[in-house]
Amino acid sequence: MSRILVVDDVTPLADQYAYDLRRLAGHEVSTAASGSAALEILAREPVECVVLDLEMPGVDGFDVLRAIQHRGIEIPVIVYTGTGNFDRCVEAVRLGAAGFVDKAEPMERIAQEIAGAIERHRLRLEVRALQSRLGETGAMAGASAAMTRLKSAIARVAPVPSTVLIVGESGSGKELVARELHRLGANPTGPFIAINCAALPEQLVESELFGHERGAFTGAAAMRKGAFEAAERGTLFLDEVGELPLAVQSKLLRVLEERTVTRLGSSRPVTVDARVVAATNRDLDAAVKAGGFREDLLFRLNVHTLSVPPLRERREDIAGLAERFVDEICRRFQTLPKRLSAEVREHLARSDWRRNNVRELRNVVERAVVAADGELIRVEHLPAELGGPGTEASAGVTFQQQRTEAERRIVLAALEQNEWHISQTAEFLGLADHASLLKIMRRLGIRRE
C-alpha cells in the first residue's frame, strides 16, 4: 500500500480517482482541489506518488512541477489531461513528471502506471543508496591504531542490543559507525532508520519520532507511524540527538524505559522493538550542566559509548582514503582514472581537517579531480584554502571561472559550518529562502554525498 495524492480542481473526479485507487490497489489516497493545496500537503506529509491534473486555475500542474523541482522534493508525478493535448504532457515530463495518462483511460491502466512509477523511483533510491555506501565505506577504512580500536569496539558492542552513543566531530563518520553496528548486530536484515534530529522542525519532531493519528493536528489527514515503529526489529539512528527539544527528550526517555510509544492524538501505547543508536558532536555533559540536555536521558543513551577519531588522529589513513575517493569520483563522473601525486598525498596527510574531517577531505578530492586535466592530480589542483594555489593561480583561467570557484567555496564553507542544514545555511548567507540556496547549489554542482 502506498500513499497517493490526487490533485484536480474538479472535486468529483478527484474523489472518483481516490475511490478507484483504494479499491483496485489498496492505496491510501488523499486529494487536493488546487495546486497550492497540493504543495501545502507535500510540505508536511509523506506522499509516494502524485497524480496531477495539468489544467487548473491559479497554480496549475506546471507550476506544481516547477515548485517540486525547486524545493528538491523527490517524488514520482503522473500527469493526466482531459484535453488530449499530449504536447503539454511531454512538456510536463521535461519538467520532471514520471509519466502521463489520459483521463479517459481505464483505471486499471492508470493504477499500473502509478505502480511502475513508484517502483522505478524506489529502485533509483536503492541504487543511489548503494552508490553512496560504496563511496562512504572508505571513511571506515584504515589500519591506524585509532581505527583498529574503533573497529574492535564496534565488533564487541554490535551483538549487544543496548543503546549506543556515538561521539565525534562533524564529518568524522558517525552514521557509518551506526550502520556498521546494524550490519554486525543481531538482525542486520531489519530496517535501518536514520533521523537527523537537528533538521526536523520543532513542531514536527514528535510526529516524526512517535507517529500520529488521523486528526491529531491540522493537516494530519491519515494515521502515520513514527520512526520507532518504522525501525521495528531493526535500528533507529538518532543523529544530532543533542539538538532535541527538552519536551521531546522527556518523551524519548519514557520510550527507552518502557519500550512503548504513544502516537500523537492517541492514548493507546504501542510496543516497539528497535535498537536505538544516537550520535552527537556536542559535549552532552556540558549540555547537561547548562540545562540543555536531560541527565537521565544521557545515562540511558550512553550505556555504550563509541568515540570516532578525527582525521588528524589517524593521519596514516588519509592518503588511502583520498585514493579511494579519487577512484569513486572518477567512476561517478565517468572520467578517465586519475591518481594523486606523492606531493598531494603528503599535503593531504599534513592537513588538520578540523572543519569537517572525512566529508571535508572528500569535497577537496572532488574539486581536485575536476581541476586536474590529465591523469595526475598535483598540488596546484588543490583548492587555495588548503594551501594549494587553487584556481586563482592557474594559468589561463577566466575571471568568470575564478568567480564561480570563489562562489562555490563560499557556499561549501557555509554549508559545512551549518552542518548542511539547507534552511539554516540560506539564512546564514542572507538568501530569501531555502529554494534560492538549492538553485545556487544546482548551478554550482554542489550536493551532499
Tab-separated table of C-alpha atoms in Angstrom:
chain	number	residue	atom	x	y	z
A	1	MET	CA	0.000	0.000	0.000
A	2	SER	CA	1.339	3.432	-0.970
A	3	ARG	CA	0.285	6.973	-0.142
A	4	ILE	CA	-1.087	8.707	-3.253
A	5	LEU	CA	-2.115	12.356	-3.699
A	6	VAL	CA	-4.650	13.140	-6.452
A	7	VAL	CA	-4.672	16.817	-7.478
A	8	ASP	CA	-7.621	18.073	-9.536
A	9	ASP	CA	-9.829	21.165	-9.279
A	10	VAL	CA	-12.823	19.024	-10.316
A	11	THR	CA	-13.572	17.519	-6.900
A	12	PRO	CA	-15.942	14.722	-8.041
A	13	LEU	CA	-13.312	13.432	-10.476
A	14	ALA	CA	-10.574	13.513	-7.836
A	15	ASP	CA	-12.843	11.679	-5.387
A	16	GLN	CA	-13.646	9.037	-8.036
A	17	TYR	CA	-9.936	8.505	-8.712
A	18	ALA	CA	-9.285	8.187	-4.974
A	19	TYR	CA	-12.087	5.639	-4.579
A	20	ASP	CA	-10.910	3.548	-7.554
A	21	LEU	CA	-7.264	3.560	-6.444
A	22	ARG	CA	-8.258	2.418	-2.964
A	23	ARG	CA	-10.464	-0.297	-4.444
A	24	LEU	CA	-8.074	-1.564	-7.123
A	25	ALA	CA	-4.693	-1.299	-5.411
A	26	GLY	CA	-5.442	-0.707	-1.739
A	27	HIS	CA	-3.623	2.637	-1.807
A	28	GLU	CA	-4.051	5.254	0.888
A	29	VAL	CA	-5.294	8.223	-1.168
A	30	SER	CA	-5.813	11.887	-0.318
A	31	THR	CA	-6.990	14.656	-2.641
A	32	ALA	CA	-6.244	18.328	-3.229
A	33	ALA	CA	-8.502	20.701	-5.127
A	34	SER	CA	-5.754	23.109	-6.243
A	35	GLY	CA	-2.051	23.306	-6.949
A	36	SER	CA	-1.401	25.445	-3.879
A	37	ALA	CA	-3.254	22.965	-1.635
A	38	ALA	CA	-1.174	20.132	-3.129
A	39	LEU	CA	2.093	21.946	-2.331
A	40	GLU	CA	0.955	22.513	1.249
A	41	ILE	CA	0.267	18.788	1.648
A	42	LEU	CA	3.630	17.829	0.122
A	43	ALA	CA	5.394	20.193	2.548
A	44	ARG	CA	4.001	18.478	5.628
A	45	GLU	CA	3.074	14.891	4.724
A	46	PRO	CA	4.937	11.937	3.205
A	47	VAL	CA	3.495	11.051	-0.215
A	48	GLU	CA	4.842	8.335	-2.523
A	49	CYS	CA	3.209	9.406	-5.807
A	50	VAL	CA	1.232	12.378	-7.138
A	51	VAL	CA	-1.476	12.136	-9.813
A	52	LEU	CA	-1.612	15.681	-11.156
A	53	ASP	CA	-4.070	17.487	-13.414
A	54	LEU	CA	-2.293	19.948	-15.689
A	55	GLU	CA	-5.263	22.227	-16.392
A	56	MET	CA	-6.183	24.056	-13.174
A	57	PRO	CA	-6.916	27.719	-12.421
A	58	GLY	CA	-4.336	29.672	-10.454
A	59	VAL	CA	-1.425	27.361	-9.631
A	60	ASP	CA	-1.666	24.815	-12.444
A	61	GLY	CA	0.108	21.479	-12.873
A	62	PHE	CA	3.181	23.049	-14.480
A	63	ASP	CA	3.561	25.415	-11.509
A	64	VAL	CA	3.340	22.436	-9.148
A	65	LEU	CA	6.046	20.567	-11.091
A	66	ARG	CA	8.328	23.612	-11.023
A	67	ALA	CA	7.779	24.074	-7.281
A	68	ILE	CA	8.516	20.398	-6.609
A	69	GLN	CA	11.737	20.758	-8.588
A	70	HIS	CA	12.786	23.986	-6.861
A	71	ARG	CA	12.097	22.598	-3.393
A	72	GLY	CA	14.129	19.474	-4.075
A	73	ILE	CA	11.178	17.139	-3.376
A	74	GLU	CA	11.914	13.689	-4.791
A	75	ILE	CA	8.606	12.089	-5.694
A	76	PRO	CA	7.176	10.477	-8.864
A	77	VAL	CA	4.438	12.550	-10.527
A	78	ILE	CA	1.957	11.139	-13.061
A	79	VAL	CA	0.256	13.937	-15.010
A	80	TYR	CA	-3.103	13.461	-16.679
A	81	THR	CA	-5.094	15.517	-19.113
A	82	GLY	CA	-8.607	15.507	-20.451
A	83	THR	CA	-7.876	17.787	-23.408
A	84	GLY	CA	-5.972	15.224	-25.479
A	85	ASN	CA	-3.071	17.695	-25.826
A	86	PHE	CA	-0.147	15.353	-25.282
A	87	ASP	CA	2.392	18.006	-26.296
A	88	ARG	CA	1.691	19.602	-22.926
A	89	CYS	CA	2.194	16.229	-21.262
A	90	VAL	CA	5.588	15.892	-22.944
A	91	GLU	CA	6.448	19.366	-21.657
A	92	ALA	CA	5.461	18.183	-18.173
A	93	VAL	CA	7.811	15.193	-18.478
A	94	ARG	CA	10.616	17.619	-19.312
A	95	LEU	CA	9.799	19.369	-16.015
A	96	GLY	CA	10.253	16.130	-14.105
A	97	ALA	CA	6.989	14.190	-14.419
A	98	ALA	CA	7.477	10.414	-14.363
A	99	GLY	CA	4.779	9.761	-16.977
A	100	PHE	CA	1.416	10.852	-18.358
A	101	VAL	CA	-2.016	9.355	-18.978
A	102	ASP	CA	-5.353	10.418	-20.421
A	103	LYS	CA	-8.272	10.881	-18.028
A	104	ALA	CA	-10.358	8.639	-20.258
A	105	GLU	CA	-8.032	5.651	-19.890
A	106	PRO	CA	-9.214	2.667	-17.804
A	107	MET	CA	-8.379	2.944	-14.127
A	108	GLU	CA	-6.502	-0.370	-14.281
A	109	ARG	CA	-4.068	1.205	-16.759
A	110	ILE	CA	-3.602	4.244	-14.530
A	111	ALA	CA	-3.029	2.043	-11.469
A	112	GLN	CA	-0.333	0.162	-13.403
A	113	GLU	CA	1.339	3.426	-14.381
A	114	ILE	CA	1.375	4.535	-10.730
A	115	ALA	CA	2.804	1.210	-9.571
A	116	GLY	CA	5.522	1.380	-12.223
A	117	ALA	CA	6.462	4.960	-11.296
A	118	ILE	CA	6.689	4.090	-7.601
A	119	GLU	CA	8.801	1.004	-8.319
A	120	ARG	CA	11.189	2.906	-10.618
A	121	HIS	CA	11.564	5.624	-8.005
A	122	ARG	CA	12.264	3.030	-5.307
A	123	LEU	CA	14.916	1.373	-7.462
A	124	ARG	CA	16.585	4.733	-8.146
A	125	LEU	CA	16.750	5.417	-4.411
A	126	GLU	CA	18.200	1.961	-3.762
A	127	VAL	CA	20.847	2.399	-6.461
A	128	ARG	CA	21.743	5.817	-5.070
A	129	ALA	CA	21.989	4.373	-1.558
A	130	LEU	CA	24.274	1.591	-2.794
A	131	GLN	CA	26.433	4.074	-4.678
A	132	SER	CA	26.554	6.245	-1.586
A	133	ARG	CA	27.574	3.276	0.551
A	134	LEU	CA	30.331	2.445	-1.943
A	135	GLY	CA	31.636	5.972	-1.587
A	136	GLU	CA	31.212	6.080	2.176
A	137	THR	CA	32.809	2.773	3.086
A	138	GLY	CA	36.179	4.464	2.698
A	139	ALA	CA	35.505	6.504	5.828
A	140	MET	CA	35.603	3.294	7.881
A	141	ALA	CA	38.733	2.114	6.081
A	142	GLY	CA	42.193	2.381	7.539
A	143	ALA	CA	44.659	0.419	9.634
A	144	SER	CA	45.687	3.180	12.033
A	145	ALA	CA	45.751	2.413	15.748
A	146	ALA	CA	42.735	4.695	16.294
A	147	MET	CA	40.629	2.938	13.649
A	148	THR	CA	41.724	-0.500	14.825
A	149	ARG	CA	40.491	0.348	18.326
A	150	LEU	CA	37.184	1.663	16.957
A	151	LYS	CA	36.562	-1.420	14.791
A	152	SER	CA	37.321	-3.680	17.767
A	153	ALA	CA	34.871	-1.722	19.930
A	154	ILE	CA	32.173	-1.920	17.233
A	155	ALA	CA	32.600	-5.697	16.941
A	156	ARG	CA	32.340	-6.044	20.718
A	157	VAL	CA	29.256	-3.844	21.134
A	158	ALA	CA	27.290	-4.752	17.967
A	159	PRO	CA	25.767	-8.073	19.170
A	160	VAL	CA	24.512	-6.431	22.379
A	161	PRO	CA	21.029	-4.849	21.968
A	162	SER	CA	21.765	-1.989	24.402
A	163	THR	CA	21.649	1.656	23.349
A	164	VAL	CA	24.869	3.148	21.996
A	165	LEU	CA	26.030	6.768	21.960
A	166	ILE	CA	28.478	7.653	19.173
A	167	VAL	CA	30.509	10.816	19.746
A	168	GLY	CA	32.804	12.563	17.309
A	169	GLU	CA	33.426	15.702	15.331
A	170	SER	CA	31.320	16.728	12.358
A	171	GLY	CA	32.070	14.684	9.249
A	172	SER	CA	34.071	12.028	11.083
A	173	GLY	CA	31.745	9.165	10.056
A	174	LYS	CA	29.337	8.663	12.972
A	175	GLU	CA	26.499	7.399	10.773
A	176	LEU	CA	28.863	4.883	9.181
A	177	VAL	CA	29.645	3.545	12.648
A	178	ALA	CA	25.902	3.246	13.317
A	179	ARG	CA	25.403	1.327	10.053
A	180	GLU	CA	28.299	-0.978	10.937
A	181	LEU	CA	26.677	-1.661	14.336
A	182	HIS	CA	23.487	-2.551	12.467
A	183	ARG	CA	25.312	-4.748	9.952
A	184	LEU	CA	27.087	-6.689	12.689
A	185	GLY	CA	24.078	-6.731	15.011
A	186	ALA	CA	21.547	-9.431	15.808
A	187	ASN	CA	19.177	-8.505	12.953
A	188	PRO	CA	21.102	-6.996	10.010
A	189	THR	CA	18.185	-7.662	7.620
A	190	GLY	CA	15.897	-5.441	9.690
A	191	PRO	CA	15.318	-1.776	8.803
A	192	PHE	CA	17.886	0.936	9.478
A	193	ILE	CA	16.044	4.220	10.045
A	194	ALA	CA	18.157	7.378	10.287
A	195	ILE	CA	16.697	10.580	11.721
A	196	ASN	CA	18.614	13.880	11.779
A	197	CYS	CA	17.189	15.476	14.908
A	198	ALA	CA	18.715	18.879	14.102
A	199	ALA	CA	16.998	19.028	10.699
A	200	LEU	CA	13.459	18.403	11.982
A	201	PRO	CA	11.188	21.421	12.535
A	202	GLU	CA	10.413	21.598	16.248
A	203	GLN	CA	6.658	21.275	15.666
A	204	LEU	CA	7.152	18.004	13.738
A	205	VAL	CA	9.741	16.248	15.922
A	206	GLU	CA	7.219	14.274	17.991
A	207	SER	CA	5.219	13.239	14.929
A	208	GLU	CA	8.369	12.032	13.136
A	209	LEU	CA	9.614	10.020	16.112
A	210	PHE	CA	6.401	8.711	17.630
A	211	GLY	CA	3.819	8.975	14.829
A	212	HIS	CA	0.342	10.471	14.853
A	213	GLU	CA	-3.294	9.503	14.458
A	214	ARG	CA	-5.604	10.991	11.872
A	215	GLY	CA	-6.813	14.402	13.013
A	216	ALA	CA	-4.130	14.716	15.722
A	217	PHE	CA	-3.264	18.174	14.375
A	218	THR	CA	-4.072	20.381	11.401
A	219	GLY	CA	-3.018	18.549	8.259
A	220	ALA	CA	-2.911	15.068	9.817
A	221	ALA	CA	-5.176	13.542	7.175
A	222	ALA	CA	-4.237	9.948	7.978
A	223	MET	CA	-2.564	7.825	10.613
A	224	ARG	CA	1.218	7.743	10.293
A	225	LYS	CA	3.712	5.517	12.071
A	226	GLY	CA	6.745	7.224	13.546
A	227	ALA	CA	10.420	6.328	13.301
A	228	PHE	CA	10.319	3.963	16.293
A	229	GLU	CA	7.611	1.824	14.694
A	230	ALA	CA	9.287	2.021	11.276
A	231	ALA	CA	12.506	0.671	12.822
A	232	GLU	CA	10.751	-2.368	14.330
A	233	ARG	CA	13.217	-5.252	14.759
A	234	GLY	CA	15.954	-3.065	13.342
A	235	THR	CA	17.976	0.017	14.277
A	236	LEU	CA	16.854	3.584	14.866
A	237	PHE	CA	19.726	6.035	14.416
A	238	LEU	CA	19.170	9.421	16.081
A	239	ASP	CA	21.797	11.749	14.635
A	240	GLU	CA	22.477	15.072	16.418
A	241	VAL	CA	20.456	13.842	19.400
A	242	GLY	CA	21.712	16.794	21.447
A	243	GLU	CA	19.504	19.119	19.374
A	244	LEU	CA	16.224	17.592	20.566
A	245	PRO	CA	13.927	19.973	22.487
A	246	LEU	CA	13.676	19.241	26.231
A	247	ALA	CA	9.990	18.272	25.963
A	248	VAL	CA	10.818	15.631	23.359
A	249	GLN	CA	13.793	14.432	25.420
A	250	SER	CA	11.363	13.607	28.215
A	251	LYS	CA	9.171	11.519	25.902
A	252	LEU	CA	12.199	9.820	24.367
A	253	LEU	CA	13.355	8.814	27.840
A	254	ARG	CA	9.958	7.263	28.539
A	255	VAL	CA	10.081	5.287	25.291
A	256	LEU	CA	13.555	3.956	26.112
A	257	GLU	CA	12.422	2.941	29.594
A	258	GLU	CA	9.038	1.426	28.714
A	259	ARG	CA	9.734	0.248	25.139
A	260	THR	CA	6.375	1.651	24.032
A	261	VAL	CA	5.334	4.710	22.020
A	262	THR	CA	2.060	6.593	22.033
A	263	ARG	CA	1.198	8.312	18.773
A	264	LEU	CA	0.066	11.928	18.876
A	265	GLY	CA	-3.682	12.019	19.207
A	266	SER	CA	-3.854	8.547	20.758
A	267	SER	CA	-3.897	7.183	24.301
A	268	ARG	CA	-3.025	3.619	23.314
A	269	PRO	CA	0.651	2.646	23.776
A	270	VAL	CA	2.283	0.573	21.030
A	271	THR	CA	5.098	-1.808	21.906
A	272	VAL	CA	8.282	-1.219	19.897
A	273	ASP	CA	11.357	-3.362	19.462
A	274	ALA	CA	14.124	-1.292	17.902
A	275	ARG	CA	17.708	-0.792	18.922
A	276	VAL	CA	18.491	2.897	19.455
A	277	VAL	CA	21.849	4.293	18.395
A	278	ALA	CA	22.379	8.017	18.972
A	279	ALA	CA	25.153	10.340	17.809
A	280	THR	CA	26.323	13.841	18.633
A	281	ASN	CA	29.197	16.207	18.024
A	282	ARG	CA	28.289	18.183	21.146
A	283	ASP	CA	29.651	17.785	24.673
A	284	LEU	CA	26.482	16.392	26.271
A	285	ASP	CA	27.976	16.531	29.779
A	286	ALA	CA	28.408	20.280	29.322
A	287	ALA	CA	24.879	20.483	27.874
A	288	VAL	CA	23.550	18.733	30.995
A	289	LYS	CA	25.293	21.280	33.246
A	290	ALA	CA	23.893	24.122	31.116
A	291	GLY	CA	20.360	22.704	31.398
A	292	GLY	CA	20.029	21.935	27.699
A	293	PHE	CA	20.038	18.142	27.967
A	294	ARG	CA	18.472	15.759	30.472
A	295	GLU	CA	20.988	13.899	32.616
A	296	ASP	CA	18.722	10.842	32.978
A	297	LEU	CA	18.375	10.620	29.193
A	298	LEU	CA	22.147	10.811	28.799
A	299	PHE	CA	22.512	7.869	31.193
A	300	ARG	CA	20.006	5.923	29.088
A	301	LEU	CA	21.791	6.681	25.832
A	302	ASN	CA	25.405	6.118	26.803
A	303	VAL	CA	25.133	2.525	28.014
A	304	HIS	CA	27.938	2.021	25.493
A	305	THR	CA	29.906	4.959	24.080
A	306	LEU	CA	31.932	4.806	20.877
A	307	SER	CA	34.292	7.660	20.057
A	308	VAL	CA	35.024	8.246	16.358
A	309	PRO	CA	38.548	9.652	15.901
A	310	PRO	CA	39.007	12.814	13.834
A	311	LEU	CA	41.192	12.553	10.740
A	312	ARG	CA	44.119	14.338	12.407
A	313	GLU	CA	44.329	11.425	14.865
A	314	ARG	CA	44.568	8.893	12.041
A	315	ARG	CA	46.864	10.672	9.588
A	316	GLU	CA	48.275	7.408	8.237
A	317	ASP	CA	44.799	6.633	6.830
A	318	ILE	CA	44.334	9.933	4.953
A	319	ALA	CA	46.225	9.111	1.745
A	320	GLY	CA	44.429	5.782	1.369
A	321	LEU	CA	41.056	7.425	1.941
A	322	ALA	CA	41.849	10.089	-0.639
A	323	GLU	CA	42.803	7.449	-3.227
A	324	ARG	CA	39.514	5.637	-2.617
A	325	PHE	CA	37.608	8.881	-3.131
A	326	VAL	CA	39.504	9.612	-6.369
A	327	ASP	CA	38.546	6.190	-7.778
A	328	GLU	CA	34.894	6.517	-6.743
A	329	ILE	CA	34.557	10.095	-8.041
A	330	CYS	CA	36.139	9.235	-11.397
A	331	ARG	CA	33.666	6.362	-11.790
A	332	ARG	CA	30.728	8.577	-10.860
A	333	PHE	CA	31.812	11.390	-13.196
A	334	GLN	CA	32.651	8.822	-15.911
A	335	THR	CA	36.119	10.291	-16.430
A	336	LEU	CA	39.408	8.539	-17.108
A	337	PRO	CA	41.078	7.185	-13.946
A	338	LYS	CA	43.276	9.681	-12.091
A	339	ARG	CA	45.803	9.359	-9.308
A	340	LEU	CA	47.324	11.554	-6.627
A	341	SER	CA	50.923	12.708	-6.865
A	342	ALA	CA	53.243	11.929	-3.950
A	343	GLU	CA	53.297	15.652	-3.070
A	344	VAL	CA	49.493	15.768	-2.899
A	345	ARG	CA	49.370	12.671	-0.690
A	346	GLU	CA	51.846	14.267	1.707
A	347	HIS	CA	49.992	17.591	1.584
A	348	LEU	CA	46.660	15.953	2.445
A	349	ALA	CA	48.220	13.921	5.261
A	350	ARG	CA	49.657	17.084	6.843
A	351	SER	CA	46.355	18.980	6.849
A	352	ASP	CA	44.263	19.097	10.034
A	353	TRP	CA	40.744	18.724	8.519
A	354	ARG	CA	39.233	20.424	11.568
A	355	ARG	CA	36.202	21.803	9.741
A	356	ASN	CA	34.597	18.584	8.509
A	357	ASN	CA	37.018	15.669	8.656
A	358	VAL	CA	36.243	12.886	6.136
A	359	ARG	CA	33.484	14.924	4.494
A	360	GLU	CA	35.876	17.847	4.017
A	361	LEU	CA	38.544	15.515	2.578
A	362	ARG	CA	36.064	14.124	0.090
A	363	ASN	CA	34.995	17.613	-1.045
A	364	VAL	CA	38.629	18.639	-1.548
A	365	VAL	CA	39.374	15.487	-3.547
A	366	GLU	CA	36.302	16.013	-5.753
A	367	ARG	CA	37.342	19.559	-6.550
A	368	ALA	CA	40.888	18.417	-7.330
A	369	VAL	CA	39.588	15.686	-9.668
A	370	VAL	CA	37.585	18.308	-11.574
A	371	ALA	CA	40.523	20.740	-11.683
A	372	ALA	CA	43.031	18.179	-12.999
A	373	ASP	CA	43.072	17.932	-16.791
A	374	GLY	CA	45.439	14.999	-17.011
A	375	GLU	CA	45.902	11.709	-15.244
A	376	LEU	CA	47.944	13.096	-12.338
A	377	ILE	CA	46.456	15.289	-9.596
A	378	ARG	CA	49.138	17.751	-8.481
A	379	VAL	CA	49.373	20.300	-5.655
A	380	GLU	CA	48.248	23.138	-7.932
A	381	HIS	CA	44.924	21.346	-8.377
A	382	LEU	CA	44.150	21.605	-4.658
A	383	PRO	CA	41.860	24.455	-3.540
A	384	ALA	CA	43.505	27.626	-2.275
A	385	GLU	CA	42.261	27.268	1.311
A	386	LEU	CA	44.180	24.012	1.603
A	387	GLY	CA	47.461	25.670	0.816
A	388	GLY	CA	47.459	24.937	-2.916
A	389	PRO	CA	47.458	27.742	-5.477
A	390	GLY	CA	43.804	26.993	-6.280
A	391	THR	CA	42.029	28.202	-9.383
A	392	GLU	CA	43.159	31.816	-8.989
A	393	ALA	CA	46.771	30.892	-9.633
A	394	SER	CA	46.060	28.628	-12.560
A	395	ALA	CA	47.189	29.985	-15.883
A	396	GLY	CA	44.526	30.704	-18.479
A	397	VAL	CA	41.601	30.735	-16.017
A	398	THR	CA	38.955	33.317	-16.900
A	399	PHE	CA	37.505	35.824	-14.483
A	400	GLN	CA	34.127	34.066	-14.719
A	401	GLN	CA	35.703	30.731	-13.751
A	402	GLN	CA	37.505	32.338	-10.808
A	403	ARG	CA	34.293	33.984	-9.639
A	404	THR	CA	32.342	30.706	-9.916
A	405	GLU	CA	35.001	28.855	-7.940
A	406	ALA	CA	35.018	31.571	-5.272
A	407	GLU	CA	31.222	31.372	-5.030
A	408	ARG	CA	31.434	27.583	-4.764
A	409	ARG	CA	33.948	27.838	-1.907
A	410	ILE	CA	31.761	30.338	-0.044
A	411	VAL	CA	28.658	28.138	-0.350
A	412	LEU	CA	30.537	24.958	0.605
A	413	ALA	CA	32.084	26.639	3.651
A	414	ALA	CA	28.659	27.930	4.761
A	415	LEU	CA	27.046	24.500	4.278
A	416	GLU	CA	29.780	22.793	6.280
A	417	GLN	CA	29.623	25.433	9.022
A	418	ASN	CA	25.860	24.866	9.298
A	419	GLU	CA	26.038	21.053	9.151
A	420	TRP	CA	24.408	21.069	5.659
A	421	HIS	CA	21.080	22.332	7.049
A	422	ILE	CA	19.665	23.970	3.918
A	423	SER	CA	17.266	26.463	5.525
A	424	GLN	CA	19.798	27.412	8.205
A	425	THR	CA	22.534	27.928	5.599
A	426	ALA	CA	20.232	30.013	3.400
A	427	GLU	CA	19.522	32.295	6.361
A	428	PHE	CA	23.251	32.414	7.194
A	429	LEU	CA	24.042	33.546	3.630
A	430	GLY	CA	21.232	36.117	3.643
A	431	LEU	CA	19.221	34.383	0.909
A	432	ALA	CA	15.459	34.712	0.563
A	433	ASP	CA	14.677	31.060	1.312
A	434	HIS	CA	15.999	27.514	1.058
A	435	ALA	CA	14.785	27.252	-2.557
A	436	SER	CA	17.217	30.029	-3.528
A	437	LEU	CA	20.103	28.092	-1.999
A	438	LEU	CA	19.051	24.854	-3.714
A	439	LYS	CA	19.020	26.684	-7.055
A	440	ILE	CA	22.552	28.020	-6.440
A	441	MET	CA	23.757	24.556	-5.384
A	442	ARG	CA	22.398	23.019	-8.593
A	443	ARG	CA	24.094	25.718	-10.686
A	444	LEU	CA	27.428	25.164	-8.939
A	445	GLY	CA	27.104	21.369	-8.967
A	446	ILE	CA	27.161	21.122	-5.166
A	447	ARG	CA	25.440	18.199	-3.485
A	448	ARG	CA	25.944	16.326	-0.270
A	449	GLU	CA	27.155	12.763	-0.610
